[in-house]
Amino acid sequence: MRWPKFMRLIIALVILGAAAAATLLAVIPFVVSTDAIRIRVAQEISAWTGYSVELRQAPRLRVFPVLRASLSGVTLSKLSGQDARPIMSADRIDVELSPLDAILGRLSFSETHIVRPHFNIGGPVDNFSGLLEAVASSNGRLGTAIRAQRALLQNGSNDKTLAAQLVSQPFGRVVVRDGTISFNRPESENETEGEADQAQQITGLNATFEWPRTSSPATLKGNAQWRGEATQFNLSATQALPLLAGGMSDVTANFNAAPLNLAFQGKATISDDRFFEGTLSVKTPSLNGAVRWLGLPPVVGRAEIGAFSLASTITSTPHRLKFANVEMTTDESPAKGVIEIGLEQDQPAVTGTLAFEKLDLRRLFSIFVPLPDNRARPPNERDQNDRDMIDTSFIDRAELDLRLSAQSATAGPITLTGVAAAVQIRGGRAIFDIGDAKAFNGIVQANLQIVRDLKSASGELRFNASDIDSSQLFAVLGFDKPFVNGKGNVSLLMKGPANRWSQLLTNAQGNISVQLNNGQMQGFAVQDFLAKAQSQGFFALERQENIALAFNRLDLKANLSDGVATLENARLDTSDGTLNLAGIVPFVDRSLALSGEVVFPGSQPEQQSDATEDPQEETSPAKPPLNFFVGGSWDRPFISPSGTVQ
């Protein structure tokens, strides 16, 4: 079979083209000067960055599969007359060249590989703003493009056509392989030398920067090792050059590592008046762990906050952060609301409103004030004195005004519903307030204030309960079998030094009052008690099953001081008489030292009011009051009739 003439022609042309290309590639090393390539690459890098470039060795050429020049020992520094410390040094830079341009003597390249570079941030420049300004003020093409873009943004360019040409320059692709970034910053007091070195370096950096032209979108993606964790990042800007020039751009950012995942999509400005607006998503398996990994100040308190997620819209300015439409989950407790952080002063000011489905009030409090840790530890790790100190240093670290609500909440053993609470920290004072909540089948309110000065701290606790079931209250106070059941009101005020946990009760001052109606004293056999008390014998007051004393009203008022409750008034009204108590109740060791009196009906005979009554009419003799003494403990009281007490 013979090929058609045109097919033979096409095959011949393909063979000739391949031969020509092979010949072209073969002769390139002989016609292209390596010195010209070195000078051209140095000029190109310097033209783009505005920095001085030093190439210590002649380049090596490779023609297959692409024409590539490799230059070893590359250093990038500020221009002479300025700080000459290198901002970058690299083992090698590979550039891909156009074969045709190389033959014609016009060296051009669109892709650059930087192999094992070391970037020094904080030496020649102190921060990102300094780096950006250094590039913008350089004499390189990138600096020229940034300044031209600024002129366009400010409408100050006399020649807008020239400015438009300057802002659209070819850039290409830059690939970084196995790089290192060093941040020269002071070591933290909380970091060891090894941790500080690790925190100041990003290692194993592999990244690709795509920017075809300075007028086109730009993307940066890659991975690295930071603070001992593998991290992946992806950044993109649709208006990259306006962003570098201080303008606005659509921005997408993703950062992923084991301790923290972060995503942002919105608009941004990275000038001195930096501004971000968009949607933010943050997830971490441990909030405390993420804070430690980022090197931020630790979360106040010893409470470990585990899994945490946040999704919200964010508006950020140099002096304020606002999170709106917040959907937050902490330790499997979801919440919605808004949060705003003011950064105008040295101390950040946080305000916000959050609505939780469920809330652990004890954990919330421990975030601010570390609660005593009573877990057993080896003797060489245990410092009883430090653990006994109440840490109130959080008052000096930030201002806070949070309004909280929860469908349900817990405070230790207490369960609450319909909770409205607040946390306020300002001017050396912290307030933890439960304005309204349902508990014990009634309504409760609580307020804790801590005031801190230079030497010490003091606290004040107020608790009010209305129309509650007393048996439920006594149960959460540790009484397995509540002694008094009734419906009524309880109020408590305690205040004193807030320096040591072990001295809170012994140093507290205040008062307590209880009013209960139509209740019962469980396990109290009144007839058995009266019989034993009238026998003048010493006996233990034993709780008896399936027996209760019904009462009409219970009134109790006591003053609290130095760990002792002194009864101001204690009165129990029943249909069989009235019980009055006086004395002290040391509530630290739960002991009793009381005197009691039972007043029977008719014990106080009425005075004769009618002088015309028959003087011969006899009345029943009044039953005298019964007096006794109560000692022992709350769990096992002992009764001693007054006749046996000396």
PDB file of N, CA and C in Angstrom, residues 465-524:
ATOM      1  N   ALA A 465     -33.297  32.847  96.746  1.00  0.00           N
ATOM      2  CA  ALA A 465     -34.170  31.833  96.170  1.00  0.00           C
ATOM      3  C   ALA A 465     -35.595  32.109  96.613  1.00  0.00           C
ATOM      4  N   SER A 466     -36.511  32.077  95.673  1.00  0.00           N
ATOM      5  CA  SER A 466     -37.912  32.384  95.972  1.00  0.00           C
ATOM      6  C   SER A 466     -38.789  31.197  95.609  1.00  0.00           C
ATOM      7  N   ASP A 467     -39.690  30.867  96.564  1.00  0.00           N
ATOM      8  CA  ASP A 467     -40.692  29.831  96.318  1.00  0.00           C
ATOM      9  C   ASP A 467     -40.054  28.507  95.895  1.00  0.00           C
ATOM     10  N   ILE A 468     -38.989  28.115  96.587  1.00  0.00           N
ATOM     11  CA  ILE A 468     -38.267  26.895  96.228  1.00  0.00           C
ATOM     12  C   ILE A 468     -38.678  25.744  97.135  1.00  0.00           C
ATOM     13  N   ASP A 469     -38.310  24.545  96.709  1.00  0.00           N
ATOM     14  CA  ASP A 469     -38.494  23.332  97.501  1.00  0.00           C
ATOM     15  C   ASP A 469     -37.222  23.123  98.307  1.00  0.00           C
ATOM     16  N   SER A 470     -37.311  23.248  99.644  1.00  0.00           N
ATOM     17  CA  SER A 470     -36.112  23.197 100.480  1.00  0.00           C
ATOM     18  C   SER A 470     -35.438  21.836 100.447  1.00  0.00           C
ATOM     19  N   SER A 471     -36.187  20.757 100.248  1.00  0.00           N
ATOM     20  CA  SER A 471     -35.574  19.429 100.241  1.00  0.00           C
ATOM     21  C   SER A 471     -34.581  19.301  99.090  1.00  0.00           C
ATOM     22  N   GLN A 472     -34.882  19.906  97.943  1.00  0.00           N
ATOM     23  CA  GLN A 472     -33.958  19.869  96.813  1.00  0.00           C
ATOM     24  C   GLN A 472     -32.707  20.700  97.106  1.00  0.00           C
ATOM     25  N   LEU A 473     -32.882  21.828  97.788  1.00  0.00           N
ATOM     26  CA  LEU A 473     -31.730  22.650  98.156  1.00  0.00           C
ATOM     27  C   LEU A 473     -30.817  21.906  99.112  1.00  0.00           C
ATOM     28  N   PHE A 474     -31.382  21.273 100.150  1.00  0.00           N
ATOM     29  CA  PHE A 474     -30.558  20.546 101.107  1.00  0.00           C
ATOM     30  C   PHE A 474     -29.867  19.349 100.445  1.00  0.00           C
ATOM     31  N   ALA A 475     -30.511  18.747  99.459  1.00  0.00           N
ATOM     32  CA  ALA A 475     -29.916  17.598  98.780  1.00  0.00           C
ATOM     33  C   ALA A 475     -28.622  17.986  98.071  1.00  0.00           C
ATOM     34  N   VAL A 476     -28.614  19.146  97.375  1.00  0.00           N
ATOM     35  CA  VAL A 476     -27.393  19.557  96.673  1.00  0.00           C
ATOM     36  C   VAL A 476     -26.334  20.066  97.652  1.00  0.00           C
ATOM     37  N   LEU A 477     -26.733  20.386  98.883  1.00  0.00           N
ATOM     38  CA  LEU A 477     -25.770  20.791  99.908  1.00  0.00           C
ATOM     39  C   LEU A 477     -25.119  19.588 100.580  1.00  0.00           C
ATOM     40  N   GLY A 478     -25.508  18.377 100.186  1.00  0.00           N
ATOM     41  CA  GLY A 478     -24.844  17.187 100.692  1.00  0.00           C
ATOM     42  C   GLY A 478     -25.636  16.372 101.679  1.00  0.00           C
ATOM     43  N   PHE A 479     -26.873  16.737 101.951  1.00  0.00           N
ATOM     44  CA  PHE A 479     -27.710  15.959 102.863  1.00  0.00           C
ATOM     45  C   PHE A 479     -28.425  14.864 102.064  1.00  0.00           C
ATOM     46  N   ASP A 480     -28.052  13.621 102.340  1.00  0.00           N
ATOM     47  CA  ASP A 480     -28.670  12.518 101.612  1.00  0.00           C
ATOM     48  C   ASP A 480     -30.168  12.429 101.887  1.00  0.00           C
ATOM     49  N   LYS A 481     -30.534  12.694 103.157  1.00  0.00           N
ATOM     50  CA  LYS A 481     -31.941  12.666 103.541  1.00  0.00           C
ATOM     51  C   LYS A 481     -32.283  14.017 104.162  1.00  0.00           C
ATOM     52  N   PRO A 482     -32.774  14.942 103.355  1.00  0.00           N
ATOM     53  CA  PRO A 482     -33.057  16.298 103.863  1.00  0.00           C
ATOM     54  C   PRO A 482     -33.945  16.254 105.099  1.00  0.00           C
ATOM     55  N   PHE A 483     -33.587  17.076 106.100  1.00  0.00           N
ATOM     56  CA  PHE A 483     -34.275  17.084 107.381  1.00  0.00           C
ATOM     57  C   PHE A 483     -35.548  17.913 107.331  1.00  0.00           C
ATOM     58  N   VAL A 484     -35.538  18.971 106.512  1.00  0.00           N
ATOM     59  CA  VAL A 484     -36.673  19.893 106.452  1.00  0.00           C
ATOM     60  C   VAL A 484     -37.183  19.967 105.022  1.00  0.00           C
ATOM     61  N   ASN A 485     -38.453  19.729 104.849  1.00  0.00           N
ATOM     62  CA  ASN A 485     -39.122  19.889 103.563  1.00  0.00           C
ATOM     63  C   ASN A 485     -40.127  21.028 103.674  1.00  0.00           C
ATOM     64  N   GLY A 486     -40.081  21.932 102.703  1.00  0.00           N
ATOM     65  CA  GLY A 486     -41.043  23.023 102.725  1.00  0.00           C
ATOM     66  C   GLY A 486     -40.877  23.891 101.499  1.00  0.00           C
ATOM     67  N   LYS A 487     -41.776  24.809 101.363  1.00  0.00           N
ATOM     68  CA  LYS A 487     -41.760  25.725 100.228  1.00  0.00           C
ATOM     69  C   LYS A 487     -41.570  27.130 100.768  1.00  0.00           C
ATOM     70  N   GLY A 488     -40.588  27.857 100.217  1.00  0.00           N
ATOM     71  CA  GLY A 488     -40.379  29.199 100.740  1.00  0.00           C
ATOM     72  C   GLY A 488     -39.188  29.891 100.121  1.00  0.00           C
ATOM     73  N   ASN A 489     -38.589  30.799 100.924  1.00  0.00           N
ATOM     74  CA  ASN A 489     -37.531  31.678 100.441  1.00  0.00           C
ATOM     75  C   ASN A 489     -36.254  31.485 101.252  1.00  0.00           C
ATOM     76  N   VAL A 490     -35.110  31.641 100.555  1.00  0.00           N
ATOM     77  CA  VAL A 490     -33.802  31.559 101.200  1.00  0.00           C
ATOM     78  C   VAL A 490     -32.947  32.697 100.660  1.00  0.00           C
ATOM     79  N   SER A 491     -32.242  33.388 101.533  1.00  0.00           N
ATOM     80  CA  SER A 491     -31.305  34.425 101.092  1.00  0.00           C
ATOM     81  C   SER A 491     -30.005  34.293 101.870  1.00  0.00           C
ATOM     82  N   LEU A 492     -28.901  34.607 101.176  1.00  0.00           N
ATOM     83  CA  LEU A 492     -27.569  34.460 101.773  1.00  0.00           C
ATOM     84  C   LEU A 492     -26.697  35.609 101.312  1.00  0.00           C
ATOM     85  N   LEU A 493     -25.939  36.160 102.244  1.00  0.00           N
ATOM     86  CA  LEU A 493     -24.929  37.168 101.945  1.00  0.00           C
ATOM     87  C   LEU A 493     -23.644  36.770 102.654  1.00  0.00           C
ATOM     88  N   MET A 494     -22.549  36.659 101.888  1.00  0.00           N
ATOM     89  CA  MET A 494     -21.240  36.371 102.465  1.00  0.00           C
ATOM     90  C   MET A 494     -20.201  37.251 101.782  1.00  0.00           C
ATOM     91  N   LYS A 495     -19.320  37.829 102.577  1.00  0.00           N
ATOM     92  CA  LYS A 495     -18.241  38.622 102.002  1.00  0.00           C
ATOM     93  C   LYS A 495     -17.013  38.530 102.892  1.00  0.00           C
ATOM     94  N   GLY A 496     -15.856  38.713 102.258  1.00  0.00           N
ATOM     95  CA  GLY A 496     -14.617  38.615 103.004  1.00  0.00           C
ATOM     96  C   GLY A 496     -13.426  38.550 102.073  1.00  0.00           C
ATOM     97  N   PRO A 497     -12.220  38.315 102.613  1.00  0.00           N
ATOM     98  CA  PRO A 497     -11.018  38.213 101.771  1.00  0.00           C
ATOM     99  C   PRO A 497     -11.137  37.042 100.799  1.00  0.00           C
ATOM    100  N   ALA A 498     -10.608  37.233  99.600  1.00  0.00           N
ATOM    101  CA  ALA A 498     -10.614  36.173  98.591  1.00  0.00           C
ATOM    102  C   ALA A 498      -9.177  35.885  98.184  1.00  0.00           C
ATOM    103  N   ASN A 499      -8.394  35.429  99.157  1.00  0.00           N
ATOM    104  CA  ASN A 499      -6.975  35.162  98.920  1.00  0.00           C
ATOM    105  C   ASN A 499      -6.641  33.672  98.949  1.00  0.00           C
ATOM    106  N   ARG A 500      -7.304  32.917  99.850  1.00  0.00           N
ATOM    107  CA  ARG A 500      -7.032  31.484  99.975  1.00  0.00           C
ATOM    108  C   ARG A 500      -8.343  30.715 100.031  1.00  0.00           C
ATOM    109  N   TRP A 501      -8.362  29.568  99.335  1.00  0.00           N
ATOM    110  CA  TRP A 501      -9.560  28.741  99.331  1.00  0.00           C
ATOM    111  C   TRP A 501      -9.870  28.217 100.725  1.00  0.00           C
ATOM    112  N   SER A 502      -8.848  27.824 101.468  1.00  0.00           N
ATOM    113  CA  SER A 502      -9.065  27.203 102.775  1.00  0.00           C
ATOM    114  C   SER A 502      -9.601  28.185 103.810  1.00  0.00           C
ATOM    115  N   GLN A 503      -9.523  29.484 103.538  1.00  0.00           N
ATOM    116  CA  GLN A 503      -9.941  30.482 104.515  1.00  0.00           C
ATOM    117  C   GLN A 503     -11.215  31.214 104.118  1.00  0.00           C
ATOM    118  N   LEU A 504     -11.844  30.788 103.029  1.00  0.00           N
ATOM    119  CA  LEU A 504     -13.036  31.497 102.575  1.00  0.00           C
ATOM    120  C   LEU A 504     -14.141  31.486 103.628  1.00  0.00           C
ATOM    121  N   LEU A 505     -14.477  30.300 104.151  1.00  0.00           N
ATOM    122  CA  LEU A 505     -15.571  30.213 105.110  1.00  0.00           C
ATOM    123  C   LEU A 505     -15.187  30.775 106.465  1.00  0.00           C
ATOM    124  N   THR A 506     -13.960  30.511 106.910  1.00  0.00           N
ATOM    125  CA  THR A 506     -13.566  30.961 108.255  1.00  0.00           C
ATOM    126  C   THR A 506     -13.441  32.474 108.344  1.00  0.00           C
ATOM    127  N   ASN A 507     -13.176  33.142 107.230  1.00  0.00           N
ATOM    128  CA  ASN A 507     -13.008  34.601 107.256  1.00  0.00           C
ATOM    129  C   ASN A 507     -14.228  35.359 106.743  1.00  0.00           C
ATOM    130  N   ALA A 508     -15.287  34.631 106.381  1.00  0.00           N
ATOM    131  CA  ALA A 508     -16.446  35.285 105.775  1.00  0.00           C
ATOM    132  C   ALA A 508     -17.334  35.940 106.824  1.00  0.00           C
ATOM    133  N   GLN A 509     -17.959  37.033 106.433  1.00  0.00           N
ATOM    134  CA  GLN A 509     -18.956  37.726 107.248  1.00  0.00           C
ATOM    135  C   GLN A 509     -20.243  37.812 106.425  1.00  0.00           C
ATOM    136  N   GLY A 510     -21.392  37.804 107.121  1.00  0.00           N
ATOM    137  CA  GLY A 510     -22.625  37.932 106.370  1.00  0.00           C
ATOM    138  C   GLY A 510     -23.827  37.492 107.168  1.00  0.00           C
ATOM    139  N   ASN A 511     -24.862  37.066 106.470  1.00  0.00           N
ATOM    140  CA  ASN A 511     -26.076  36.625 107.144  1.00  0.00           C
ATOM    141  C   ASN A 511     -26.856  35.697 106.226  1.00  0.00           C
ATOM    142  N   ILE A 512     -27.774  34.951 106.838  1.00  0.00           N
ATOM    143  CA  ILE A 512     -28.628  34.029 106.108  1.00  0.00           C
ATOM    144  C   ILE A 512     -30.024  34.087 106.705  1.00  0.00           C
ATOM    145  N   SER A 513     -31.024  33.941 105.853  1.00  0.00           N
ATOM    146  CA  SER A 513     -32.404  33.904 106.337  1.00  0.00           C
ATOM    147  C   SER A 513     -33.181  32.867 105.548  1.00  0.00           C
ATOM    148  N   VAL A 514     -34.106  32.186 106.253  1.00  0.00           N
ATOM    149  CA  VAL A 514     -34.928  31.145 105.647  1.00  0.00           C
ATOM    150  C   VAL A 514     -36.356  31.329 106.136  1.00  0.00           C
ATOM    151  N   GLN A 515     -37.302  31.283 105.210  1.00  0.00           N
ATOM    152  CA  GLN A 515     -38.726  31.284 105.557  1.00  0.00           C
ATOM    153  C   GLN A 515     -39.405  30.184 104.743  1.00  0.00           C
ATOM    154  N   LEU A 516     -39.967  29.194 105.464  1.00  0.00           N
ATOM    155  CA  LEU A 516     -40.658  28.083 104.824  1.00  0.00           C
ATOM    156  C   LEU A 516     -42.073  27.974 105.371  1.00  0.00           C
ATOM    157  N   ASN A 517     -42.991  27.577 104.518  1.00  0.00           N
ATOM    158  CA  ASN A 517     -44.389  27.448 104.919  1.00  0.00           C
ATOM    159  C   ASN A 517     -44.879  26.033 104.646  1.00  0.00           C
ATOM    160  N   ASN A 518     -45.759  25.581 105.584  1.00  0.00           N
ATOM    161  CA  ASN A 518     -46.481  24.321 105.380  1.00  0.00           C
ATOM    162  C   ASN A 518     -45.544  23.190 104.966  1.00  0.00           C
ATOM    163  N   GLY A 519     -44.577  22.910 105.846  1.00  0.00           N
ATOM    164  CA  GLY A 519     -43.614  21.874 105.549  1.00  0.00           C
ATOM    165  C   GLY A 519     -43.586  20.776 106.590  1.00  0.00           C
ATOM    166  N   GLN A 520     -42.531  19.973 106.547  1.00  0.00           N
ATOM    167  CA  GLN A 520     -42.367  18.862 107.466  1.00  0.00           C
ATOM    168  C   GLN A 520     -40.915  18.725 107.883  1.00  0.00           C
ATOM    169  N   MET A 521     -40.738  18.304 109.149  1.00  0.00           N
ATOM    170  CA  MET A 521     -39.418  17.901 109.628  1.00  0.00           C
ATOM    171  C   MET A 521     -39.372  16.378 109.552  1.00  0.00           C
ATOM    172  N   GLN A 522     -38.644  15.878 108.551  1.00  0.00           N
ATOM    173  CA  GLN A 522     -38.636  14.454 108.283  1.00  0.00           C
ATOM    174  C   GLN A 522     -37.860  13.690 109.364  1.00  0.00           C
ATOM    175  N   GLY A 523     -38.434  12.552 109.767  1.00  0.00           N
ATOM    176  CA  GLY A 523     -37.764  11.680 110.716  1.00  0.00           C
ATOM    177  C   GLY A 523     -37.805  12.147 112.150  1.00  0.00           C
ATOM    178  N   PHE A 524     -38.575  13.207 112.446  1.00  0.00           N
ATOM    179  CA  PHE A 524     -38.633  13.762 113.797  1.00  0.00           C
ATOM    180  C   PHE A 524     -39.932  13.319 114.466  1.00  0.00           C
TER     181      PHE A 524
END
